[in-house]
Each structure stands twice: as C-alpha cells, then as structure tokens.
Amino acid sequence: MNATRLTVGVGLLGLSWLFLRADVHGQTIWVEAEKPERATVSRHPWWYDQVKKDQLSGGDWISNWSDDKDGELEYSIQVPAAGRYAFWVRANPVQAKLSYRVDKGAWTPIDLATDVLDSVNVAGDGKPDLRFIGWKKAGELDLKKGVVSIAFKMSSENHHHGAMDAFVLTTEPFSPNGTARPGKVAAPTVEPGMWPFLPERDTFRADAVLDLRGLNEKVAGESGFVKLAPDGESFVLGDGKPVRFWAVTTYVQRDRSAEDLAHHARFLAKRGVNMVRLHGALEPKAKDAKLTDADPKTIEEAWKLVAAMKKEGIYTTLSPYWASALKHIPTSWGIEGWPENQGAEGLLFFNPRFQEGYRAWLKALLTPPNPYTGIPLAKDPALAIIQLQNEDSMLFWTMQSVKGRQLQVLGEQFGQWLAKKYGSIAAASKAWGGDSMKEDDFARGVVGIHIVWEWTQPRQGGKKKRLDDQLQFFAETMHKFNEETAKYLREELGCNQLVNAGNWKTADTTLLNDVERWSYTANEVIAVNNYYSPVHIGPDRGWRIDKGDRFVDVSALVDPRALPLNIKQVAGHPMMVTESHWVPPLGYQSEGPFLVAAMQSLTGVDAFYWFGTSETEWSNTDRAEWDAASRQKWAIATPMVLGQFPASALIYRRGYLKQGEPVVVEHRSPAQLWGRAVPLISEDPSYDPNRDKGDAARRSSVAGSVDPLAFLAGPVKVVYDSDPSKTKAADLGKLIDHDRRVVRSTSGEIAWAYGKGVCKIDAPQAQGASGFLKSVSPIKFQDVTIESSDEYATIVLASLDGLPIKESRRVLVQVGTLARPTGWADRAATFLADDGKRLIQGKEIVSTGKMPWAIKDADATLRIANPALAAATQLDVNGNRGPALPTEASGGTFTLKLPKDAFYIVVEAR
C-alpha cells in the first residue's frame, strides 16, 4: 500500500491545541493528538483517513498506515502541578497496538483489546471496518511540575495502523464522553421551548440523592434461587421475600468491554433495574459446525452478562433460542427435507433430531464453570429464569411454512396420537364422519395436517371435529416439549432456575391464545411479548426510522385497548411481559414507564422487560448512518423511557400501589379450548412489523361478552381444565363509565380518563398523572395538586423514605414531557395503509434530526400538603444535587414551580 510520509514539528510555545484546566480541586490537561511537537507517520492516501471529523474533538485525528514502519508521535506537556495523573487516550482500538513512554523511559503497551469505553464508528461511509475511536485508561502517571515529554508508537500487525484523537492527563474525576471536555460542553441550539439532553457519564457519586441500587441485593442470588410464592402466582427471593422485577433486554455484553459492562450494570441498578434478559442465539454459526455444537460467542456473552449483573444485584433471564433468527439449516444437520434457507419456525416442537441439537446447546452453556464466577450457570442463582424459546408457536402463521418431509413427520406423529386417543386412525376417521385430505395415507400411518388458517374460520361437522383434534394434538405436542425440556434441565443439567416455555401469540388471539397459554402450563412461568406500536410505514420500518416514513402519533392514553399489559393471566402462574416498548417514531413515550408501574401494580403482572439497549448508558450518539440514535426504533435508553425509570420502578418494586381484586376469573374446560369456543374476554392482538402482515394488528372476527376495558379495572384471570360454571365477573358498570370515558380500578387508586387522555394514580406514597394535563388542570390528589399548562407531560411524586407523601421527609418529583432529536420535523399527512385501501390520518417525517435529544419545557406548579417540607433541589440526570429551587411554604402547603428543564427534583424537610 502506497502512503504519504508526514513529518511535522511544532514549537512548545505554540500550544494552542492544548487545553489546560487548573483550579483548587485539581488539574486536567487535554491534548489534541493531531498537533504533535514531532511525528513520523504515514497517512493512508484515501481510505483510512476518510472519517467523520465532526466526531473528533479537534476536527481531525492523526493516523499511521505503513507497509513497513511504526508511526511515532511526541508531545511536550506543561504540567501545572506535581501529582498523580490519570492518563486517558482516545484512539483507534480495532486490531490496533499502541504504546507510550514518558521522557526517555521504557515503552509501555496500552491494551486496546479490553475495557475501551465509548467506542464510536467514525468511518466516513459508515462501514463497520477498522475506523473506530474509543477511550482507554492507559494508567496513572506520577508527574512533576514542569515540562514532560510523552511519546506514542503505533505498531499494529496490520500495516502498523493506528490513530489518535486526543489524550488527557487529570487529577480530577474524569468520565469519557465522546469529544466532551471537562467544563467545556457547549449546549447546542435547540428550538425555543425546548432544552438539550446532555448527560455526563455517571460517576456513581456516594452522595447522589437518587440512587436505587439499595433496592437490590448486594449480590443477586445471595439468598438462593428465585422461587414461586406459595400461591404460585408471584416471585420470591431465596429467603422467601417477595420480589417484583423491573427489567431490560440488553446487548451490551456483545461488543463492549468488561469495564463498560460493569458500568452498565451499575447504571441500570441505580435506575431501578433488577432483572436483565439475554436474548441470544446458541445455535452454531461456523460453516462446518455440527448440529450439536454451540456458538462459543453467545456462551461467552452469557457468562459475562450474568457475572457483571450479579455484582449489582441484578438477576438474568436467559432466552437462548429464536427460531426466526435461524435462517440457515445445513443439510449436514440431518433435518430431512428441510430447505437450507428456510427459518426454523415450528421445528423445535416436534423434530427429535433438532431437539437433540438444542439440548446440546443448553448443556454447553449451562454446565461448564463460568470463568467469570467459577460456577456453572446451572448452579448460579443469579440466573433466575430460563425461557425455552422466543416467539415460536405451532399456532402461528409461520407453522404453514412446514412442508414436505417434515410435514409428513408431523402427520405420522398425529397418526400415532390419534391411534392412542381413538384406538386406531380408522376410528378417528369415523369420528370425523369420513372427512379426508389428499395428504392422508392411513395405511402408512400418515394423517394430513390442515393449515393454521382453518382454525380461524367457522367450521362444522366432521371437519370441525378433525380440526379440534389437530389443535389438541398441536397443543399437547408443545406442552410435551416444554415439559420434557424442563425435566432435562432439572434432572440432566442440574438446573434450579424457574422455567418459562415461551412468549408468543397465535393466528387468532380470541380463538387460540388460551390454547397457547395452556401449553405453557407445563412450566412455572407464563410470558408474552407485546409492544405499544402504532402504525409506521417505511422501507426500513422493522428496524429504523427514515425521512419520508409515515406514522400515526397517538398516545396509548387515548387508545387503552392497545396497552401491552392488557393480559389474561393464567391462575397459579406468574405472568411476565418479556419484550415491550413504546415504539418510535411514536412521540408519546413518557407515559410508558408510568403506565407500566401503575397497571402492573394493579393487575399483579410480575415482570416487564423493556426492549432493548446496546448502550452502556444513553442512546444519544449519532454514529454511522445505520446506527444513529436519532433514527433508532428499538432503543429504550432515551430520556422519555429509561429516563422515566426511577420513580416508576420505585413505585412498582416497593408496592406503593395496591393490587386490585380480579374483575374476571374465567374457568375453561379442555373441550372449550380444542373446540375454539369464544372466551368471555380475550386480549387484543399485538403487532410486530418484522413478523406480521400489514401495518397494524388484525383483530379477531369474534369477540367475548365482557368489555375489553375490564383489563384497566383489575386483574383478569383464567383457570384451565376447570368447570366453566365457576366463572365469575365483577359488575363492571361500577368501574367503566363509557359516557364519561373513564375506567376506575378496583383498588380505588387509579383512574384512567381515556376520553381526555389522562391517567391518575393516587395512593399514600405515590401520586401523579400522565397525559394531556392541560386539559384537566388543576389535577387534585389526596395530598398533591398539579397545575399544568403542559399539552402533554408525565409528573409523578414518589416517597423516597417510604412514608406517605403527607408525612414524608424526602419526596422524588419526576417529570417527563416530549423528546425528539434536535431538528426533527414532521407534517400532517394522509396516506394509504399497506392494503392499498384504507386511508390513514397521520404524519410524514420531514427530517429525522440529530443528537442531542431536545426536550419540551415543563410548565407546572406543585402544591404538596406536607408541613414538614421546606426545600427543593433540582437533580441532574445522574441524580446528583444541583441548584436549590425557589419554593413557598404556607399554611401547611409546600408550593414549587417546576423549572423548565425539570427532570428529577427532590423535595425535603430541613
């Protein structure tokens, strides 16, 4: 490779490139690497230096690319005072070798393979190649006052490549955050009426006012494995203490350093998280791999994640398999007749060969000692729940892709099942009135399999009876797989974790969901994936937000039937939502954590997993075009989702809101399930842009007799294998007012005015509201009054000391409004739905904007009836004390006008 040799010299007196900060607390020296005193480097003539210079602190970096020579840089630094300095470099960490020396000392290598923080792709074309930049702590240096020489050497095996943006010497606390210099972050310009979200990296100060780490155990699993409560419907820790889980699916373990992962764990714990979910793929990826091999990278990620989270009192849920992600099944795996380029949907439930491989993957993950803890995951109580599989079902549309030899295998198994039930296949055929299919070959023991669509249609006579039997066979096949896999985990691998079968949906929510959930009862825990995801139409809508996309921007507060927590819970089992999000480009997001805390508390749902994050802290960096935070769809590390965790997690985990009495307890017989009898009440279907056809969920053609808004009033439960005459339903007329469009909870603590788009919680230790507050202001609670001119906001007060708000000496005020990337623009639009027929009134994206997030100003005044309160302090995004706020106390009432950039505020007694 030809390159251009560059030798430069800069005199010591011309140090305009050196940023020096010195005060009574310490010293920080920031040096722009592209301006050395001396350098011998070769610059790549066209590729390696093609980088996004706006992501480099001085607008450039200095690099080396040579066939035969190391690159060397030398800097003369004026040290303002003697001391021990932390030494940080911002350099290219990918396959790079970098070393340094001070004055004429020995060369010291800098390990760029581990613990690199805030790594960013700066490639000009966005390609994920060598062109990354990240921060690495190189060590600590004892320096004397005066001039010191620091030199660097780039000596990578790949063309001696290397690049540096800057380096820092400091005696102060330093949190690497891109190009941000200590005390030198200039606030970007945002629209009037908004403020920029510019969080500093959390240093987890001991004096932080808001830190929920203490809600967690010192070490996850310190008292043993998570277990079921005596009623079987909730979780307890190993010592029997009740526990609720506020959870997140994270991917940080995939490509971040051990230091980043540890920081991430502490960051989540501080904000109330006590469970994470690993959504992995254990199947082998190597070209020549055997079916029974397991992916070592996924195993390593799982080991790292469990160990890091355990230290912060955070449990892990393991999701090791997703059929939809397994797109390629080699013929060498021995799955006869299965196309190599067809996904594996449905296969795991009935194919013994594939099940053999799956069990081998679990064994490879769970039984060897975890090198980060010294014990196998099977024996580690920090691994709380094992989810057998993600989003696969024999009752979903994807089952119709099973064809050829594997459909025959299933038909053979159906024949054996029928012979056991009826005595023979011929007897079964007689019971069906001779109903037949061309695929029937009774002489060979093969019975034809109807497609899933048939179960969604009204059928009569012998065909209906045949469909009933097929549905029972499919359900029992899934139940058997779930039961036998749990037995394998327990008896063969020695696992003591709770087991969840799966989390998916069916082709018809009303007719088939109870059958799906029944198949999960083979295991302890029931789960579902369910998102609040209004219409979004665009070429990349499954994963990204683009200019020109069209969408519907509607709050769940005015569309309550779409709430992801409207779930019919199976009696005797805990219920979890293992994936959910208020999905962008939706703007109304601050309501999400508020509603989850409120409705989980009311209904008794035991865990809610926000999906998902790949960031150590916040999603607030525009990297490559495909990885810009301003365009991400499934990222929850944003100010109006993750930023709204603390108060919501506190309310839910401490039980500040009561669980309500059930409004429906439906008892269902097996005959009702297999016969697809319409239940008393069913959930509305969910929508997944990556799996479902169309642009929105398709409701069933039939409906139950109970008002679906019952889900907002209290728990809705179902009991399987029971006598339908035992079914009970509350008088919903006392709770649901359709004229005023209000639903009140059986607990008396929640009122959801869906006509106004406002939900209130009013309990002794937690009071607040979310939605279009201006339309109902002032909002009165038992101890608080909120006067708000905000068109849309979420304002919630939660006791930090556990006392009722009227007596509390420390109250958290948490505020959320609307957040968009800076420069975001949309306009009203009318567009056709995917079917080309329906007209949708929505919006079109004119610009996706860029980081940072711009947050709508708050405009509200709080009046708190607590005579002990005397002061209010605004907290920064990391929960540290900021400025004192002007307040007024009179007649036993404490009054606070929220600052425009209110996020977290603590109100205290003196």
CSV table of C-alpha atoms in Angstrom, one decimal, residues 103-388:
chain,number,residue,atom,x,y,z
A,103,ASP,CA,10.5,11.3,28.7
A,104,LYS,CA,13.2,8.6,28.0
A,105,GLY,CA,11.6,5.8,29.9
A,106,ALA,CA,10.7,2.4,28.5
A,107,TRP,CA,7.8,1.8,26.1
A,108,THR,CA,4.6,0.8,27.9
A,109,PRO,CA,1.9,-1.0,25.9
A,110,ILE,CA,-1.7,0.2,26.1
A,111,ASP,CA,-4.1,-2.7,25.9
A,112,LEU,CA,-6.7,-1.6,23.4
A,113,ALA,CA,-8.3,-5.1,23.2
A,114,THR,CA,-10.2,-4.7,26.5
A,115,ASP,CA,-12.0,-2.1,28.6
A,116,VAL,CA,-12.3,0.5,25.8
A,117,LEU,CA,-15.1,3.0,26.7
A,118,ASP,CA,-17.5,4.9,24.4
A,119,SER,CA,-16.3,3.3,21.2
A,120,VAL,CA,-17.7,5.0,18.1
A,121,ASN,CA,-17.7,4.2,14.4
A,122,VAL,CA,-16.2,7.2,12.7
A,123,ALA,CA,-15.9,5.8,9.2
A,124,GLY,CA,-17.0,8.4,6.7
A,125,ASP,CA,-19.1,5.8,4.8
A,126,GLY,CA,-20.4,4.2,8.0
A,127,LYS,CA,-18.9,0.8,7.3
A,128,PRO,CA,-18.0,-1.3,10.3
A,129,ASP,CA,-14.3,-1.7,9.5
A,130,LEU,CA,-11.2,-0.5,11.4
A,131,ARG,CA,-12.2,3.1,11.7
A,132,PHE,CA,-13.5,3.4,15.3
A,133,ILE,CA,-12.4,5.7,18.1
A,134,GLY,CA,-12.7,5.0,21.8
A,135,TRP,CA,-11.4,6.0,25.2
A,136,LYS,CA,-8.9,3.8,27.1
A,137,LYS,CA,-7.4,4.5,30.5
A,138,ALA,CA,-3.7,3.9,29.9
A,139,GLY,CA,-2.8,4.1,33.6
A,140,GLU,CA,-1.7,6.6,36.1
A,141,LEU,CA,1.5,8.7,36.0
A,142,ASP,CA,3.4,10.4,38.8
A,143,LEU,CA,4.4,13.7,37.2
A,144,LYS,CA,6.5,16.6,38.5
A,145,LYS,CA,5.7,20.2,37.8
A,146,GLY,CA,7.2,21.5,34.5
A,147,VAL,CA,7.7,20.2,31.0
A,148,VAL,CA,7.3,16.5,30.4
A,149,SER,CA,7.7,14.6,27.1
A,150,ILE,CA,5.1,11.9,26.2
A,151,ALA,CA,5.6,9.8,23.1
A,152,PHE,CA,3.3,7.2,21.4
A,153,LYS,CA,4.1,4.4,19.0
A,154,MET,CA,1.6,2.7,16.6
A,155,SER,CA,2.8,-0.8,15.7
A,156,SER,CA,-0.2,-2.9,14.7
A,157,GLU,CA,0.4,-6.1,12.7
A,158,ASN,CA,-2.0,-4.8,10.0
A,159,HIS,CA,0.1,-2.1,8.2
A,160,HIS,CA,1.3,-0.7,11.6
A,161,HIS,CA,-2.0,1.1,11.6
A,162,GLY,CA,-3.2,3.4,14.4
A,163,ALA,CA,-4.9,6.7,15.0
A,164,MET,CA,-5.3,9.1,17.9
A,165,ASP,CA,-7.8,11.9,18.5
A,166,ALA,CA,-6.7,13.2,21.9
A,167,PHE,CA,-5.3,12.3,25.3
A,168,VAL,CA,-5.9,13.5,28.8
A,169,LEU,CA,-3.9,13.8,32.0
A,170,THR,CA,-6.0,14.6,35.0
A,171,THR,CA,-6.1,14.6,38.8
A,172,GLU,CA,-9.9,15.1,38.8
A,173,PRO,CA,-12.7,12.6,38.3
A,174,PHE,CA,-12.9,12.1,34.5
A,175,SER,CA,-15.8,10.4,32.7
A,176,PRO,CA,-15.0,9.9,29.0
A,177,ASN,CA,-17.9,11.1,26.9
A,178,GLY,CA,-17.0,11.4,23.2
A,179,THR,CA,-15.5,14.8,22.4
A,180,ALA,CA,-16.7,16.4,25.6
A,181,ARG,CA,-14.0,18.2,27.6
A,182,PRO,CA,-14.4,18.8,31.3
A,183,GLY,CA,-16.4,22.0,31.8
A,184,LYS,CA,-16.3,22.8,28.1
A,185,VAL,CA,-19.5,21.2,26.8
A,186,ALA,CA,-21.3,23.9,24.8
A,187,ALA,CA,-25.1,23.5,24.7
A,188,PRO,CA,-26.3,23.0,21.2
A,189,THR,CA,-29.0,25.2,19.8
A,190,VAL,CA,-32.5,23.7,20.1
A,191,GLU,CA,-35.9,25.1,19.2
A,192,PRO,CA,-37.5,27.7,21.6
A,193,GLY,CA,-39.4,26.0,24.3
A,194,MET,CA,-37.0,23.0,24.5
A,195,TRP,CA,-33.8,22.1,26.3
A,196,PRO,CA,-31.0,19.8,25.2
A,197,PHE,CA,-30.4,16.5,26.9
A,198,LEU,CA,-26.6,16.4,27.6
A,199,PRO,CA,-26.0,13.8,30.3
A,200,GLU,CA,-22.5,13.5,31.7
A,201,ARG,CA,-21.2,10.0,32.2
A,202,ASP,CA,-22.3,8.8,35.6
A,203,THR,CA,-19.5,8.5,38.2
A,204,PHE,CA,-21.9,7.0,40.8
A,205,ARG,CA,-21.1,9.5,43.4
A,206,ALA,CA,-21.6,8.4,47.0
A,207,ASP,CA,-23.6,11.5,47.8
A,208,ALA,CA,-26.1,11.1,44.9
A,209,VAL,CA,-29.6,11.8,46.1
A,210,LEU,CA,-31.3,9.5,43.6
A,211,ASP,CA,-29.8,6.0,43.5
A,212,LEU,CA,-32.0,2.9,43.7
A,213,ARG,CA,-29.1,0.5,43.9
A,214,GLY,CA,-30.1,-0.2,47.5
A,215,LEU,CA,-33.3,-1.8,46.4
A,216,ASN,CA,-31.3,-4.7,45.0
A,217,GLU,CA,-29.5,-7.3,46.9
A,218,LYS,CA,-25.8,-6.8,47.4
A,219,VAL,CA,-25.3,-9.8,45.1
A,220,ALA,CA,-28.0,-11.3,43.0
A,221,GLY,CA,-29.0,-14.7,44.4
A,222,GLU,CA,-27.3,-14.2,47.7
A,223,SER,CA,-30.2,-16.0,49.5
A,224,GLY,CA,-30.7,-18.6,46.9
A,225,PHE,CA,-32.7,-19.2,43.7
A,226,VAL,CA,-35.8,-17.1,42.8
A,227,LYS,CA,-38.8,-19.2,43.6
A,228,LEU,CA,-42.6,-19.1,43.3
A,229,ALA,CA,-44.6,-17.6,46.1
A,230,PRO,CA,-46.9,-20.1,48.0
A,231,ASP,CA,-49.9,-19.1,45.7
A,232,GLY,CA,-47.7,-19.9,42.6
A,233,GLU,CA,-48.6,-16.5,41.1
A,234,SER,CA,-45.7,-14.3,42.0
A,235,PHE,CA,-41.9,-14.5,42.7
A,236,VAL,CA,-40.0,-14.6,46.0
A,237,LEU,CA,-36.2,-14.5,46.6
A,238,GLY,CA,-34.4,-17.4,48.0
A,239,ASP,CA,-35.2,-16.3,51.5
A,240,GLY,CA,-38.9,-16.0,50.8
A,241,LYS,CA,-39.0,-12.2,50.5
A,242,PRO,CA,-41.5,-11.1,47.7
A,243,VAL,CA,-39.8,-9.6,44.7
A,244,ARG,CA,-41.0,-7.8,41.6
A,245,PHE,CA,-38.8,-7.3,38.6
A,246,TRP,CA,-38.2,-4.1,36.6
A,247,ALA,CA,-36.3,-5.4,33.6
A,248,VAL,CA,-34.4,-4.6,30.4
A,249,THR,CA,-33.2,-6.7,27.5
A,250,THR,CA,-29.6,-5.7,27.0
A,251,TYR,CA,-27.0,-6.4,24.3
A,252,VAL,CA,-24.1,-4.5,25.8
A,253,GLN,CA,-22.3,-7.8,26.5
A,254,ARG,CA,-22.0,-8.4,22.8
A,255,ASP,CA,-19.3,-5.9,21.9
A,256,ARG,CA,-18.4,-3.8,24.9
A,257,SER,CA,-15.5,-4.2,27.3
A,258,ALA,CA,-15.8,-5.8,30.7
A,259,GLU,CA,-15.4,-2.3,32.2
A,260,ASP,CA,-18.3,-1.0,30.1
A,261,LEU,CA,-20.4,-3.9,31.1
A,262,ALA,CA,-19.7,-3.4,34.8
A,263,HIS,CA,-20.5,0.3,34.4
A,264,HIS,CA,-23.7,-0.6,32.5
A,265,ALA,CA,-24.8,-2.9,35.3
A,266,ARG,CA,-24.3,-0.2,37.9
A,267,PHE,CA,-26.1,2.3,35.7
A,268,LEU,CA,-29.2,0.1,35.4
A,269,ALA,CA,-29.2,-0.7,39.1
A,270,LYS,CA,-29.1,2.9,40.0
A,271,ARG,CA,-32.3,3.5,38.0
A,272,GLY,CA,-34.3,0.6,39.5
A,273,VAL,CA,-33.5,-2.3,37.3
A,274,ASN,CA,-33.2,-5.7,39.0
A,275,MET,CA,-33.5,-8.1,36.0
A,276,VAL,CA,-32.0,-8.2,32.5
A,277,ARG,CA,-32.8,-10.5,29.7
A,278,LEU,CA,-30.2,-12.1,27.4
A,279,HIS,CA,-31.8,-12.6,24.0
A,280,GLY,CA,-29.2,-14.9,22.4
A,281,ALA,CA,-28.8,-17.5,19.7
A,282,LEU,CA,-27.0,-20.6,20.9
A,283,GLU,CA,-27.1,-22.5,17.5
A,284,PRO,CA,-23.7,-22.9,15.9
A,285,LYS,CA,-22.7,-20.3,13.3
A,286,ALA,CA,-19.5,-21.8,11.9
A,287,LYS,CA,-19.7,-23.1,8.4
A,288,ASP,CA,-18.6,-26.7,9.2
A,289,ALA,CA,-20.3,-26.9,12.6
A,290,LYS,CA,-22.2,-29.9,13.7
A,291,LEU,CA,-25.8,-29.6,14.9
A,292,THR,CA,-24.7,-30.4,18.4
A,293,ASP,CA,-22.1,-27.7,18.5
A,294,ALA,CA,-23.0,-24.5,20.3
A,295,ASP,CA,-21.9,-20.9,19.5
A,296,PRO,CA,-19.0,-20.1,21.7
A,297,LYS,CA,-19.5,-16.3,21.3
A,298,THR,CA,-23.1,-16.5,22.7
A,299,ILE,CA,-21.9,-18.6,25.6
A,300,GLU,CA,-19.1,-16.1,26.4
A,301,GLU,CA,-21.6,-13.3,26.3
A,302,ALA,CA,-24.0,-15.1,28.6
A,303,TRP,CA,-21.2,-15.8,31.1
A,304,LYS,CA,-20.0,-12.2,31.1
A,305,LEU,CA,-23.5,-10.8,31.4
A,306,VAL,CA,-24.6,-12.9,34.4
A,307,ALA,CA,-21.4,-12.2,36.2
A,308,ALA,CA,-21.5,-8.5,35.7
A,309,MET,CA,-25.1,-8.1,36.6
A,310,LYS,CA,-24.8,-10.4,39.6
A,311,LYS,CA,-22.4,-7.9,41.3
A,312,GLU,CA,-25.1,-5.2,41.1
A,313,GLY,CA,-27.9,-7.3,42.5
A,314,ILE,CA,-29.5,-7.8,39.0
A,315,TYR,CA,-30.8,-11.2,38.0
A,316,THR,CA,-30.7,-12.6,34.5
A,317,THR,CA,-33.4,-14.2,32.3
A,318,LEU,CA,-31.9,-16.4,29.6
A,319,SER,CA,-33.6,-16.5,26.2
A,320,PRO,CA,-31.2,-18.9,24.3
A,321,TYR,CA,-33.1,-19.6,21.0
A,322,TRP,CA,-35.2,-17.7,18.5
A,323,ALA,CA,-36.4,-19.8,15.5
A,324,SER,CA,-36.9,-16.7,13.3
A,325,ALA,CA,-33.2,-15.8,13.6
A,326,LEU,CA,-32.1,-19.3,12.5
A,327,LYS,CA,-32.3,-18.7,8.7
A,328,HIS,CA,-29.9,-21.4,7.6
A,329,ILE,CA,-30.1,-25.1,8.4
A,330,PRO,CA,-27.3,-27.1,6.7
A,331,THR,CA,-28.2,-30.4,5.3
A,332,SER,CA,-25.4,-31.9,7.4
A,333,TRP,CA,-27.7,-31.3,10.5
A,334,GLY,CA,-29.8,-34.2,9.3
A,335,ILE,CA,-33.2,-32.4,9.2
A,336,GLU,CA,-34.6,-34.4,6.3
A,337,GLY,CA,-36.2,-32.3,3.6
A,338,TRP,CA,-35.9,-29.0,5.4
A,339,PRO,CA,-34.8,-26.2,3.0
A,340,GLU,CA,-31.4,-24.8,3.9
A,341,ASN,CA,-32.6,-21.2,3.6
A,342,GLN,CA,-35.9,-21.5,5.4
A,343,GLY,CA,-36.2,-20.3,9.0
A,344,ALA,CA,-36.7,-23.0,11.7
A,345,GLU,CA,-40.2,-21.9,12.9
A,346,GLY,CA,-42.1,-24.8,14.4
A,347,LEU,CA,-39.4,-27.3,14.0
A,348,LEU,CA,-38.2,-27.4,17.6
A,349,PHE,CA,-41.5,-28.7,19.0
A,350,PHE,CA,-41.7,-31.9,17.0
A,351,ASN,CA,-38.4,-32.9,15.4
A,352,PRO,CA,-36.4,-35.2,17.6
A,353,ARG,CA,-33.1,-34.6,15.7
A,354,PHE,CA,-33.4,-30.8,16.1
A,355,GLN,CA,-34.3,-31.2,19.8
A,356,GLU,CA,-31.1,-33.2,20.3
A,357,GLY,CA,-29.1,-30.3,19.0
A,358,TYR,CA,-31.0,-27.8,21.1
A,359,ARG,CA,-30.3,-29.8,24.2
A,360,ALA,CA,-26.6,-30.0,23.4
A,361,TRP,CA,-26.6,-26.2,23.1
A,362,LEU,CA,-28.1,-25.8,26.5
A,363,LYS,CA,-25.7,-28.2,28.0
A,364,ALA,CA,-22.7,-26.3,26.5
A,365,LEU,CA,-24.0,-23.1,28.0
A,366,LEU,CA,-25.2,-24.2,31.4
A,367,THR,CA,-22.9,-26.9,32.7
A,368,PRO,CA,-19.2,-25.7,32.3
A,369,PRO,CA,-17.9,-23.4,35.1
A,370,ASN,CA,-18.4,-19.8,34.2
A,371,PRO,CA,-14.9,-18.4,34.1
A,372,TYR,CA,-16.1,-15.1,35.5
A,373,THR,CA,-17.7,-16.6,38.6
A,374,GLY,CA,-16.2,-20.0,38.9
A,375,ILE,CA,-19.6,-21.8,39.0
A,376,PRO,CA,-21.8,-23.2,36.2
A,377,LEU,CA,-24.8,-21.2,35.2
A,378,ALA,CA,-26.9,-24.2,36.1
A,379,LYS,CA,-25.9,-23.7,39.7
A,380,ASP,CA,-25.9,-19.9,39.8
A,381,PRO,CA,-29.0,-18.4,41.4
A,382,ALA,CA,-28.2,-15.1,39.7
A,383,LEU,CA,-29.6,-16.8,36.6
A,384,ALA,CA,-33.2,-16.7,37.7
A,385,ILE,CA,-35.3,-17.7,34.7
A,386,ILE,CA,-34.7,-19.8,31.6
A,387,GLN,CA,-37.0,-19.1,28.7
A,388,LEU,CA,-37.0,-22.1,26.4
